[in-house]
PDB file of C-alpha atoms in Angstrom:
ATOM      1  CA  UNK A   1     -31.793 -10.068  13.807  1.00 36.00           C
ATOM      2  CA  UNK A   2     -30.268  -6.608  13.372  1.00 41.00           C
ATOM      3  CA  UNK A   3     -30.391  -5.856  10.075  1.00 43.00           C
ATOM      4  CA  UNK A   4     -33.721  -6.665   7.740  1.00 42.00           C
ATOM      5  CA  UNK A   5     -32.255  -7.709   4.386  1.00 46.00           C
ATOM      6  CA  UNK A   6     -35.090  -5.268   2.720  1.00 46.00           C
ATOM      7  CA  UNK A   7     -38.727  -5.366   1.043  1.00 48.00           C
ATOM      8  CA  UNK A   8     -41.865  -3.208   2.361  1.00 46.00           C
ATOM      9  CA  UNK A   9     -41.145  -1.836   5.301  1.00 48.00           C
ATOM     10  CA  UNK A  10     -37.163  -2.011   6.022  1.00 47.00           C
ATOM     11  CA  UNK A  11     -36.781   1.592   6.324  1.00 51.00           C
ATOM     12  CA  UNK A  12     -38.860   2.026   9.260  1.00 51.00           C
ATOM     13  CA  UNK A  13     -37.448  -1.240  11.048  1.00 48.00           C
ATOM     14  CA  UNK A  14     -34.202  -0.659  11.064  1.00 49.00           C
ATOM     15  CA  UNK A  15     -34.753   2.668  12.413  1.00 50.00           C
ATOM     16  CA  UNK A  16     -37.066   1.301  14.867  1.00 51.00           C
ATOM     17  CA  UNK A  17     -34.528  -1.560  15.738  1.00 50.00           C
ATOM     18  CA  UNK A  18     -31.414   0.375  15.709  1.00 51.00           C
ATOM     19  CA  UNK A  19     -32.805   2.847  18.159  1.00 48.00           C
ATOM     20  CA  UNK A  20     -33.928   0.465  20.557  1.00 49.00           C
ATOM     21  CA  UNK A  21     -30.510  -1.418  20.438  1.00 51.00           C
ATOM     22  CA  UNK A  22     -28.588   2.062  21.064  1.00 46.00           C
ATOM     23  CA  UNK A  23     -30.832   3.079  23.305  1.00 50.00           C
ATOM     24  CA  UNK A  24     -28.178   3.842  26.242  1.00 44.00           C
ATOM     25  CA  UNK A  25     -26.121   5.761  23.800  1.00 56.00           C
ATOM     26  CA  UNK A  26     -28.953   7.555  22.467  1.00 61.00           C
ATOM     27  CA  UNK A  27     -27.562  11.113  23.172  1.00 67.00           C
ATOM     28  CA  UNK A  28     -24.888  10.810  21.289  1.00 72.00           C
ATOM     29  CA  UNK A  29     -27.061   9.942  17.845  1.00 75.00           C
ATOM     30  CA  UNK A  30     -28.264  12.184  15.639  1.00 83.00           C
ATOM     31  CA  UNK A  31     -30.182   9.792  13.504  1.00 86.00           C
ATOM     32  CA  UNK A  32     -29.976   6.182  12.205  1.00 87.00           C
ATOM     33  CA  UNK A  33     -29.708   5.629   8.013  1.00 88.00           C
ATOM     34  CA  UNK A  34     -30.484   2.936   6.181  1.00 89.00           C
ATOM     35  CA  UNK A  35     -29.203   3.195   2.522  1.00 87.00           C
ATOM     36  CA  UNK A  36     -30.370   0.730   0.018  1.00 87.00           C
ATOM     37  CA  UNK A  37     -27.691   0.114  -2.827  1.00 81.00           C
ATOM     38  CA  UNK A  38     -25.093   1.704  -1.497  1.00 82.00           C
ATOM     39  CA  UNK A  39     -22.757   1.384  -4.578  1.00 79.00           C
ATOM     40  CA  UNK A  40     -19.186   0.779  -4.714  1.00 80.00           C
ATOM     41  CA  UNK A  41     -18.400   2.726  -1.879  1.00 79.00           C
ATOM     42  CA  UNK A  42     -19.018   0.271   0.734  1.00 78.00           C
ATOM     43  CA  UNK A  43     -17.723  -2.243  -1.507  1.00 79.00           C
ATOM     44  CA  UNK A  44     -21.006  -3.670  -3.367  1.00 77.00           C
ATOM     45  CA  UNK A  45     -23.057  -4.093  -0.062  1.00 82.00           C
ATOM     46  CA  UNK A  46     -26.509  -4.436  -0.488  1.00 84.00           C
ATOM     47  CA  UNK A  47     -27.399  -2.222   2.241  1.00 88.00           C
ATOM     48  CA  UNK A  48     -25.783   0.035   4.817  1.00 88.00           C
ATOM     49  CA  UNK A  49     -27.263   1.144   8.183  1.00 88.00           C
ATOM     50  CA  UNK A  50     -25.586   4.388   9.115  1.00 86.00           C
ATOM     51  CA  UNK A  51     -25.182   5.670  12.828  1.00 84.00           C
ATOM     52  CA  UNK A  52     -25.047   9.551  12.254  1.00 85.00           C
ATOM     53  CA  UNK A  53     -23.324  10.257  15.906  1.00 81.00           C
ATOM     54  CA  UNK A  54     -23.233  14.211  17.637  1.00 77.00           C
ATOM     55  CA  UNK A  55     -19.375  16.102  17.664  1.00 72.00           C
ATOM     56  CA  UNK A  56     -18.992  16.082  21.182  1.00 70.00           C
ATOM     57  CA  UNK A  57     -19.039  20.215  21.943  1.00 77.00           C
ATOM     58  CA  UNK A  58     -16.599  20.083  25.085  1.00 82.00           C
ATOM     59  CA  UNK A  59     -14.571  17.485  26.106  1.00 85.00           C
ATOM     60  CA  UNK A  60     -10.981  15.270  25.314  1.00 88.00           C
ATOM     61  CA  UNK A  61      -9.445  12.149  25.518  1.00 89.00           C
ATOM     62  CA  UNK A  62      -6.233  11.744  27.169  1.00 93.00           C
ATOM     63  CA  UNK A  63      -3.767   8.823  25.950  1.00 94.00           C
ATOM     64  CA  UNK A  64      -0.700   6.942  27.142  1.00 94.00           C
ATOM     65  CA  UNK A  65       1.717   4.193  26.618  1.00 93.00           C
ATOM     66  CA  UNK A  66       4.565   2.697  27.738  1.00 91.00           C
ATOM     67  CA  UNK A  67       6.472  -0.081  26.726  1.00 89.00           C
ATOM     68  CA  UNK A  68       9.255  -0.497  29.499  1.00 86.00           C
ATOM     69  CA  UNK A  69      12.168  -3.634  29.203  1.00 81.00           C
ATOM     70  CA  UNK A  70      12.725  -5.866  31.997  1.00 78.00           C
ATOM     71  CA  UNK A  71      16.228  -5.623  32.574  1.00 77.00           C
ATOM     72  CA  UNK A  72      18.071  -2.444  31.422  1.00 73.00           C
ATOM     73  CA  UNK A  73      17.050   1.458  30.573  1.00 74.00           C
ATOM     74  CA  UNK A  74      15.135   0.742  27.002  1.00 79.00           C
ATOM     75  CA  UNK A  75      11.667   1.262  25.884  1.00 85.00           C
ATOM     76  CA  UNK A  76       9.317   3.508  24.260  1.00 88.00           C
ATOM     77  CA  UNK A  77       6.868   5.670  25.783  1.00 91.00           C
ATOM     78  CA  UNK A  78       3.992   7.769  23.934  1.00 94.00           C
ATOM     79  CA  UNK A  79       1.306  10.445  25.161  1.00 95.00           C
ATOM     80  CA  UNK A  80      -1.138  11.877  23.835  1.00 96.00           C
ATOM     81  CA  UNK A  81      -3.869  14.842  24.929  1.00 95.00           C
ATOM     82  CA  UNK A  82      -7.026  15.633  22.151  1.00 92.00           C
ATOM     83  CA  UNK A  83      -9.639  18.676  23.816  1.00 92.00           C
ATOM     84  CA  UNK A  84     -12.229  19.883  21.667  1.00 88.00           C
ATOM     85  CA  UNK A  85     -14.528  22.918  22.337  1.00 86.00           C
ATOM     86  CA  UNK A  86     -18.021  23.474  20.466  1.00 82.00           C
ATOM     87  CA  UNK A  87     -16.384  22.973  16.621  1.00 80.00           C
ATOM     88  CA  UNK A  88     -13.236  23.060  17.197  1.00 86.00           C
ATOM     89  CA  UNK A  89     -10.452  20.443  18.372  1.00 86.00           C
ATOM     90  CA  UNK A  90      -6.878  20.200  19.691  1.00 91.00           C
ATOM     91  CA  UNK A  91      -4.101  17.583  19.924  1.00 94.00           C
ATOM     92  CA  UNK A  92      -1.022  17.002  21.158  1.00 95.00           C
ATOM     93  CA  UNK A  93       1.091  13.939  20.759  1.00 95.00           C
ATOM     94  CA  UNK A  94       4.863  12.650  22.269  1.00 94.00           C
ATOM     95  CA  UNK A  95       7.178  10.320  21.824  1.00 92.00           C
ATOM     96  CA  UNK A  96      10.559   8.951  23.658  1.00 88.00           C
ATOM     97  CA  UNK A  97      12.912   6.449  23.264  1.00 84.00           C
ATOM     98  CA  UNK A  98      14.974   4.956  25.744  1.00 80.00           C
ATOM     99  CA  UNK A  99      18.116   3.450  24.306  1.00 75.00           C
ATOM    100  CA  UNK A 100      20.653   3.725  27.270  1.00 69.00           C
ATOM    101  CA  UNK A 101      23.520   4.458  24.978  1.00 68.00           C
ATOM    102  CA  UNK A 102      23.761   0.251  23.755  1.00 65.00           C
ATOM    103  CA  UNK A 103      26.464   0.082  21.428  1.00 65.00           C
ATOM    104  CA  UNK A 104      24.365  -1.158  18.302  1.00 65.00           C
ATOM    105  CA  UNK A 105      25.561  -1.014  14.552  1.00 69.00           C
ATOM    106  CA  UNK A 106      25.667  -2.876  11.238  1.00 74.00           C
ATOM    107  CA  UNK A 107      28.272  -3.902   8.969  1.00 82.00           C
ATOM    108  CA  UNK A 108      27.143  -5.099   6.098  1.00 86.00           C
ATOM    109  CA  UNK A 109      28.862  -6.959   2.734  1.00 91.00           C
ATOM    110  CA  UNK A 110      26.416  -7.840  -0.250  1.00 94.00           C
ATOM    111  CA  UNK A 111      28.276  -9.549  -3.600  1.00 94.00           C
ATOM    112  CA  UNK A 112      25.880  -9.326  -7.050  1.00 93.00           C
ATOM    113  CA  UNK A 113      27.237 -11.736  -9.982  1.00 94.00           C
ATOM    114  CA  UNK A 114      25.777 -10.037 -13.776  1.00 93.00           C
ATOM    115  CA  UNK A 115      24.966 -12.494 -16.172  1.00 94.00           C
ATOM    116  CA  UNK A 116      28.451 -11.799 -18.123  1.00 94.00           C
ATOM    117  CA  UNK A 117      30.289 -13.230 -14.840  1.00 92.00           C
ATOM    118  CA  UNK A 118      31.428  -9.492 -13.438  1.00 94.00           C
ATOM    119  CA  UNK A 119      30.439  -8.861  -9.825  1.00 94.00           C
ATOM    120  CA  UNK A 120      30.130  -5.810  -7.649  1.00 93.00           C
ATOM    121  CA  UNK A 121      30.503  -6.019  -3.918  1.00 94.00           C
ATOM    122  CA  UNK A 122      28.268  -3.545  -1.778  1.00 92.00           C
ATOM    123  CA  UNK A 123      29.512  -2.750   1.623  1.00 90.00           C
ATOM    124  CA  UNK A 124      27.427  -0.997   4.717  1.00 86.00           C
ATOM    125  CA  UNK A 125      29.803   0.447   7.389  1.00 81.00           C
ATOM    126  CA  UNK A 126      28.095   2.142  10.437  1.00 76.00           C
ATOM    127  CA  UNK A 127      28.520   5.870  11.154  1.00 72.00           C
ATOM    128  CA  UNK A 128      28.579   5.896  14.558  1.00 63.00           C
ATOM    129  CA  UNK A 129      28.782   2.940  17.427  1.00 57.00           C
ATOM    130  CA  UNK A 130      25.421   3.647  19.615  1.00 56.00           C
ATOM    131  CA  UNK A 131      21.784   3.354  18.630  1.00 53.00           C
ATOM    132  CA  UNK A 132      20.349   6.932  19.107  1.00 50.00           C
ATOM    133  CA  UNK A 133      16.784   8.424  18.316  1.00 47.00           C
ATOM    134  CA  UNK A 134      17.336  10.067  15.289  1.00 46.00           C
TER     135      UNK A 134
END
């Protein structure tokens, strides 16, 4: 058991459980809450055990994905680079998109019939013949 579903005493043992369980994370806790009747906020839970954790003061996270095709030049690739010193933090993100100039468009016809028989026709024509990345 993790969580003690309350009555005497389930302050102090989920703070004496929780710490125990984090215990190789410890440095990274500030403290461990247990709030009784939480409210609406946690969506009518009887009871919420809060990990309070520390803002790292120096430090980042570095990101990246690619998602490459097999058999021609198209994909889409991300990055992205977070540093963070004492309170404050930093972030840069990318993206590209490798379309190889594939001729790609739409034409479109769509025909709506009122009620009192008259139609209107709808038609899509592409702009341009290639998919881009705008």
């Amino acid at each position: 058991d993790f969580v003690k579903p309350g009555g005497a005493g389930a302050n102090e043992w989920a703070c004496r459980h929780s710490a125990a369980a984090s215990e190789p994370a410890s440095r990274d806790h500030k403290r461990v809450e247990w709030i009784e009747n939480p409210g609406l906020r946690y969506g009518n839970a009887y009871a919420v055990l809060n990990f309070v954790v520390v803002n790292p003061t120096l430090g980042g996270s570095l990101m990246t994905k690619g998602m490459p095709s097999l058999n021609c030049a198209w994909g889409d690739y991300s990055g992205s680079l977070k540093l963070n010193s004492g309170r404050s933090q930093w972030g840069v993100t990318g993206d590209f998109k490798l379309t190889n100039k594939i001729g790609s468009y739409r034409e479109y016809h769509e025909t709506f019939t009122k009620p009192d028989g008259e139609s209107v026709t709808r038609t899509e024509t592409p702009l341009g013949g290639y998919n881009s990345d705008k």
